[in-house]
XYZ file of C-alpha atoms in Angstrom:
404
model
C -8.400 -20.782 7.728
C -5.216 -21.699 9.592
C -4.547 -19.427 12.544
C -1.609 -17.053 12.175
C 1.362 -17.214 14.496
C 0.273 -13.997 16.187
C -3.189 -15.433 16.800
C -1.656 -18.437 18.508
C 0.648 -16.185 20.480
C -2.029 -13.948 21.914
C -5.013 -16.316 21.692
C -7.059 -13.586 20.029
C -6.807 -11.300 23.054
C -4.877 -8.158 23.796
C -1.331 -8.766 25.002
C 0.636 -5.862 26.441
C 4.366 -6.088 25.750
C 5.246 -2.750 27.345
C 3.182 0.151 28.588
C 3.593 1.640 25.123
C 2.627 -1.269 22.874
C -0.386 -3.490 22.276
C -1.183 -6.160 19.733
C -4.676 -7.168 18.646
C -5.330 -10.211 16.454
C -8.601 -9.098 14.872
C -8.993 -12.027 12.446
C -6.882 -14.840 11.047
C -5.634 -12.390 8.404
C -5.407 -9.041 10.208
C -3.329 -8.080 13.235
C -3.039 -4.546 14.607
C 0.071 -3.330 16.391
C -0.373 -0.168 18.461
C 2.871 1.539 19.418
C 4.015 4.816 20.947
C 7.671 5.654 20.277
C 10.219 6.226 17.540
C 10.106 4.635 14.082
C 13.227 2.633 14.907
C 11.604 1.292 18.078
C 8.458 0.480 16.096
C 10.494 -1.603 13.646
C 12.232 -3.435 16.489
C 8.898 -4.150 18.157
C 7.151 -5.382 14.993
C 10.050 -7.734 14.316
C 9.998 -9.063 17.866
C 6.288 -9.856 18.116
C 5.728 -11.119 14.566
C 9.109 -12.573 13.571
C 8.005 -16.050 12.504
C 4.960 -14.732 10.686
C 6.966 -12.129 8.757
C 9.693 -14.608 7.791
C 7.018 -17.050 6.604
C 5.441 -14.255 4.567
C 8.801 -13.461 2.956
C 9.152 -17.127 1.969
C 5.689 -17.105 0.392
C 6.498 -13.877 -1.445
C 9.718 -15.467 -2.687
C 7.820 -18.449 -4.101
C 5.419 -16.132 -5.928
C 8.314 -14.247 -7.509
C 9.598 -17.527 -8.929
C 6.237 -18.096 -10.621
C 6.311 -14.591 -12.077
C 9.755 -15.038 -13.628
C 12.082 -18.023 -13.459
C 15.086 -17.172 -11.290
C 13.511 -14.088 -9.706
C 13.746 -14.234 -5.906
C 14.301 -12.025 -2.873
C 17.979 -13.007 -2.613
C 18.766 -11.943 -6.188
C 16.865 -8.688 -5.720
C 18.526 -7.960 -2.360
C 21.985 -8.554 -3.833
C 21.130 -6.109 -6.597
C 19.927 -3.629 -3.968
C 23.206 -4.007 -2.059
C 25.206 -3.357 -5.218
C 23.146 -0.250 -5.924
C 23.361 1.034 -2.330
C 19.569 1.176 -2.034
C 19.370 1.263 1.775
C 21.853 4.136 2.023
C 19.925 5.989 -0.674
C 16.797 5.514 1.431
C 18.578 6.879 4.536
C 19.373 10.061 2.627
C 15.813 10.485 1.313
C 14.001 9.421 4.495
C 15.939 8.847 7.720
C 12.681 7.835 9.414
C 11.788 5.166 6.833
C 15.337 3.835 7.045
C 15.139 3.785 10.856
C 12.008 1.605 10.699
C 13.697 -0.828 8.294
C 16.849 -0.861 10.447
C 14.893 -1.725 13.587
C 12.975 -4.428 11.751
C 16.150 -5.900 10.243
C 17.814 -6.134 13.659
C 14.825 -7.980 15.150
C 14.523 -10.357 12.204
C 18.273 -10.826 11.700
C 17.890 -10.066 7.999
C 19.622 -7.376 5.972
C 17.818 -4.106 5.249
C 18.250 -4.828 1.536
C 16.447 -8.155 1.821
C 13.547 -6.506 3.618
C 13.426 -3.747 1.008
C 13.350 -6.359 -1.765
C 9.896 -7.236 -0.379
C 8.830 -3.777 0.798
C 9.542 -2.385 -2.680
C 7.488 -5.078 -4.362
C 6.609 -2.976 -7.402
C 10.249 -3.091 -8.433
C 10.032 -6.902 -8.518
C 6.933 -6.684 -10.730
C 8.750 -4.273 -13.038
C 11.840 -6.504 -13.102
C 9.639 -9.432 -14.084
C 7.920 -7.448 -16.818
C 11.213 -6.139 -18.211
C 12.507 -9.690 -18.605
C 9.433 -11.196 -20.205
C 7.697 -12.476 -17.073
C 4.343 -11.691 -15.520
C 4.093 -7.909 -15.176
C 1.597 -5.087 -15.438
C 0.636 -5.840 -19.035
C -1.367 -9.022 -18.514
C -4.869 -9.171 -19.928
C -7.997 -10.185 -18.101
C -10.669 -12.534 -19.352
C -14.067 -13.631 -18.110
C -14.817 -14.386 -15.372
C -13.459 -11.277 -13.700
C -10.712 -13.066 -11.752
C -7.520 -13.944 -13.636
C -4.420 -14.956 -11.653
C -2.110 -13.538 -14.300
C -3.208 -9.947 -13.820
C -1.553 -8.456 -10.745
C -2.071 -4.695 -10.966
C -5.739 -4.122 -10.279
C -6.173 -1.669 -7.405
C -9.189 0.651 -7.525
C -9.762 3.662 -5.269
C -12.337 6.442 -4.947
C -12.717 9.339 -2.503
C -15.377 12.002 -1.985
C -15.456 15.183 0.071
C -18.765 15.427 1.922
C -18.339 18.952 3.374
C -18.066 20.305 6.910
C -15.157 18.091 7.903
C -16.550 14.844 6.478
C -15.212 12.664 3.655
C -15.551 9.061 2.478
C -13.219 6.754 0.580
C -13.110 3.241 -0.848
C -10.070 1.168 -1.828
C -9.484 -2.328 -3.170
C -5.913 -3.565 -2.744
C -5.439 -6.232 -5.426
C -2.126 -8.017 -5.499
C -0.260 -11.269 -4.915
C -2.046 -14.146 -3.201
C 0.916 -14.362 -0.817
C -0.580 -11.211 0.698
C -3.885 -12.810 1.730
C -2.522 -13.537 5.199
C 0.061 -11.762 7.328
C -1.685 -8.395 7.166
C -0.426 -6.071 9.904
C -1.925 -2.638 10.560
C 0.620 -0.312 12.196
C -1.037 2.240 14.478
C 1.898 4.423 15.453
C 2.026 7.520 17.629
C 5.479 8.985 17.064
C 7.754 11.118 19.196
C 5.955 14.186 17.834
C 2.686 12.965 19.371
C 1.054 12.541 15.942
C -0.605 9.276 14.918
C -0.502 7.439 11.587
C -2.251 4.178 10.715
C -0.721 2.120 7.908
C -2.158 -1.010 6.330
C 0.785 -3.287 5.513
C 1.487 -6.762 4.344
C 3.837 -8.423 6.858
C 4.893 -5.027 8.164
C 6.718 -4.430 4.885
C 4.408 -3.321 2.066
C 2.330 -0.206 2.937
C -0.857 -0.016 0.868
C -2.989 2.766 2.301
C -4.056 4.146 5.630
C -4.341 7.342 7.635
C -1.728 10.113 7.710
C -0.687 12.081 10.795
C -2.942 14.938 9.747
C -5.978 12.626 9.687
C -6.099 12.326 5.896
C -7.239 9.088 4.290
C -4.456 7.798 2.023
C -5.681 5.704 -0.917
C -2.849 4.257 -2.991
C -2.510 2.548 -6.370
C 0.359 1.625 -8.671
C 0.867 3.542 -11.916
C 1.461 0.697 -14.342
C 1.762 3.134 -17.260
C 4.906 4.778 -15.914
C 6.798 1.540 -15.368
C 5.831 0.504 -18.860
C 6.958 3.741 -20.505
C 10.296 3.527 -18.658
C 10.732 -0.034 -19.896
C 9.987 1.045 -23.475
C 12.559 3.848 -23.115
C 15.193 1.419 -21.828
C 15.439 3.159 -18.453
C 16.902 1.420 -15.405
C 14.652 0.612 -12.450
C 17.263 1.785 -9.941
C 19.731 3.808 -11.973
C 21.897 6.748 -10.982
C 20.007 9.438 -9.102
C 16.944 7.250 -8.530
C 15.293 7.421 -5.096
C 13.962 4.143 -3.639
C 10.168 4.111 -3.745
C 9.899 3.114 -0.062
C 10.508 6.802 0.649
C 7.119 7.554 -0.906
C 5.504 4.509 0.710
C 6.524 5.600 4.209
C 6.788 9.399 4.255
C 3.326 9.832 2.722
C 1.841 8.971 6.110
C 3.812 11.715 7.865
C 1.929 14.567 6.224
C 0.013 17.002 8.423
C -1.567 18.980 5.562
C -2.755 17.428 2.310
C -0.517 19.724 0.233
C 2.529 18.347 2.091
C 2.278 15.239 -0.058
C 2.967 17.257 -3.198
C 6.215 18.507 -1.649
C 7.184 14.929 -0.727
C 6.713 13.802 -4.319
C 8.588 16.811 -5.708
C 11.521 16.405 -3.300
C 13.256 13.962 -5.688
C 13.345 13.840 -9.457
C 13.383 10.101 -10.150
C 11.849 7.155 -8.324
C 12.255 3.401 -8.669
C 8.479 2.855 -8.876
C 5.385 4.910 -9.643
C 2.404 5.495 -7.374
C -0.767 7.491 -7.190
C -2.297 8.772 -3.966
C -5.876 9.928 -3.574
C -6.129 11.995 -0.386
C -9.113 13.457 1.469
C -9.459 15.139 4.861
C -12.921 16.709 4.766
C -11.543 20.197 4.193
C -13.371 20.696 0.905
C -11.288 19.064 -1.838
C -9.814 15.687 -2.710
C -6.221 15.526 -3.995
C -5.221 13.161 -6.808
C -1.435 12.892 -7.156
C 0.930 10.708 -9.161
C 4.597 10.607 -10.099
C 5.660 9.826 -13.633
C 8.577 8.944 -15.865
C 11.158 10.326 -16.191
C 10.750 13.077 -13.572
C 7.187 14.321 -13.417
C 4.638 15.065 -10.711
C 0.993 15.489 -11.705
C -1.873 16.448 -9.436
C -5.316 18.026 -9.300
C -8.056 18.743 -6.769
C -11.770 18.072 -6.996
C -14.867 17.265 -4.969
C -14.346 13.589 -5.789
C -11.499 11.604 -7.358
C -10.924 8.007 -8.458
C -7.817 6.207 -9.655
C -6.938 2.768 -11.006
C -3.606 1.743 -12.575
C -2.965 4.174 -15.404
C -2.008 7.841 -15.489
C -4.904 10.277 -15.441
C -2.691 13.074 -16.777
C -0.775 11.556 -19.707
C -2.379 9.674 -22.606
C -0.262 6.723 -23.719
C -0.968 4.915 -26.981
C -0.314 1.502 -25.399
C -3.148 1.871 -22.877
C -6.036 -0.121 -24.320
C -9.023 -1.880 -22.779
C -6.871 -4.830 -21.690
C -4.062 -2.803 -20.100
C -3.313 -3.482 -16.411
C -6.278 -5.773 -15.911
C -8.877 -3.488 -17.498
C -7.668 -0.337 -15.778
C -9.784 1.846 -18.091
C -12.918 -0.176 -17.341
C -12.348 -0.008 -13.589
C -11.670 3.727 -13.759
C -14.973 4.214 -15.556
C -16.770 2.126 -12.925
C -15.235 4.147 -10.065
C -16.052 7.450 -11.745
C -19.625 6.269 -12.327
C -19.962 5.245 -8.672
C -18.876 8.705 -7.553
C -21.126 10.413 -10.082
C -24.178 8.407 -9.010
C -23.790 8.978 -5.273
C -23.794 12.544 -3.989
C -22.815 11.405 -0.472
C -22.082 7.710 -0.464
C -22.315 5.635 2.708
C -20.128 2.885 4.159
C -22.620 0.292 2.959
C -22.742 1.686 -0.576
C -18.942 1.756 -0.723
C -18.688 -1.845 0.483
C -21.179 -3.021 -2.135
C -19.216 -1.146 -4.805
C -15.880 -2.643 -3.700
C -17.447 -6.104 -3.720
C -19.037 -5.741 -7.153
C -17.891 -7.753 -10.170
C -16.590 -4.615 -11.854
C -13.774 -4.091 -9.364
C -13.528 -7.032 -6.918
C -11.275 -9.809 -8.219
C -11.879 -12.708 -5.873
C -9.099 -14.696 -4.174
C -7.149 -17.205 -6.251
C -3.828 -19.048 -6.334
C -1.680 -16.160 -7.572
C -3.560 -12.872 -7.635
C -6.771 -11.361 -6.295
C -8.277 -8.845 -3.880
C -6.309 -8.730 -0.626
C -8.403 -6.144 1.237
C -11.370 -3.871 0.593
C -11.301 -0.834 2.870
C -13.825 1.945 3.394
C -12.523 5.171 4.935
C -14.607 7.614 6.961
C -13.309 11.075 7.914
C -15.152 13.089 10.556
C -14.104 16.304 12.347
C -12.820 14.212 15.280
C -11.247 11.077 13.796
C -10.618 8.979 10.709
C -11.703 5.340 10.586
C -10.892 2.366 8.352
C -13.434 -0.443 7.876
C -11.536 -3.407 6.403
C -12.987 -6.500 4.713
C -11.105 -9.478 3.294
C -12.599 -12.805 2.112
C -16.172 -11.544 1.786
C -16.871 -7.995 0.660
C -20.151 -6.063 0.819
C -22.604 -4.382 3.169
C -23.379 -6.369 6.300
C -20.383 -8.680 5.969
C -17.637 -9.051 8.547
C -15.168 -6.203 8.944
C -12.323 -4.934 11.119
C -12.603 -1.321 12.321
C -9.506 0.731 13.218
C -9.281 4.489 13.803
C -6.535 7.042 14.428
C -7.086 7.889 18.071
C -3.600 8.284 19.628
C -1.801 5.412 21.309
C -1.167 6.407 24.959
C 2.423 6.908 26.043
C 3.865 5.048 28.993
């Protein structure tokens, strides 16, 4: 595979930009940026060290949008975001998330709205679906991979007692996401460390919160669909930009804090589920819904795919959201069959035909990540092209980044 810009820049070694920041190019696909400082400074730094790579990723994302719906592109979305004051809405909901975007926009010389048009990618999917393009409703045929079925994430988490927990997550999305993956390991001004898997520093899709919790994320395709059927606007009056949820989720120090974050605003522009475990005894499953709902429950183990676990919708059939029901059943069965699953068992599950979607021209599995919580740290074991026990992986944990 062609080397990324960052790989060429650092020649696959560690390069220290300041006493507070380090960059590791783990593979052609995955870079890790370690940073100690404010969220604004983090955004500035990410934009400085990965500018060309991020701008190239935005171009690739833009091309994919055009395939999803003729005329859909980041410029049209960003203009809509400017008209609807999305960035200022984000500043009100999450000053820290807005500070990161502001720093990134200054380094890249791009407007915050343009960056948010990528960072809030679910809104683009929903816009496509609303106008008859490729959305969350596509069916899936044999073989398991179908490029016209974007929403296919599968996650599962299990408490294993005495401070231990395990998790597994497939992030299935646009093929533009196969490269340009940047893991942000950030120790903030409060001394707490979060680790966020992102695409191009813009789309967070799971990681480790400041409190050490594993954060497993999926999209709720049902909620976007029910809003569409009700004629609701994606970013109407009183709607909070979803990047608030994407960013602030990783600031929690206690698992229950995430419930408060979801309940802080009534309406959101997109719909997510989070499955959260910290080894304290229970796993949290949480999702926001349309028009202004928050649903959650705790259990020893939880799994989630791309449909609501709390509301039964008559349009959810076996084909909905790339066989979301089938994948949910597979994840539940995996949890039920393994009292304390291991890293290797989780990798084999994530790489199995039931949930792994391959890598094709438009859509497929971007990353498969196993999470391990212990009393001392939380670790992510990330796989990309080849998934399963014994195959290559990148390992990143949440030990703090030293200050200067």
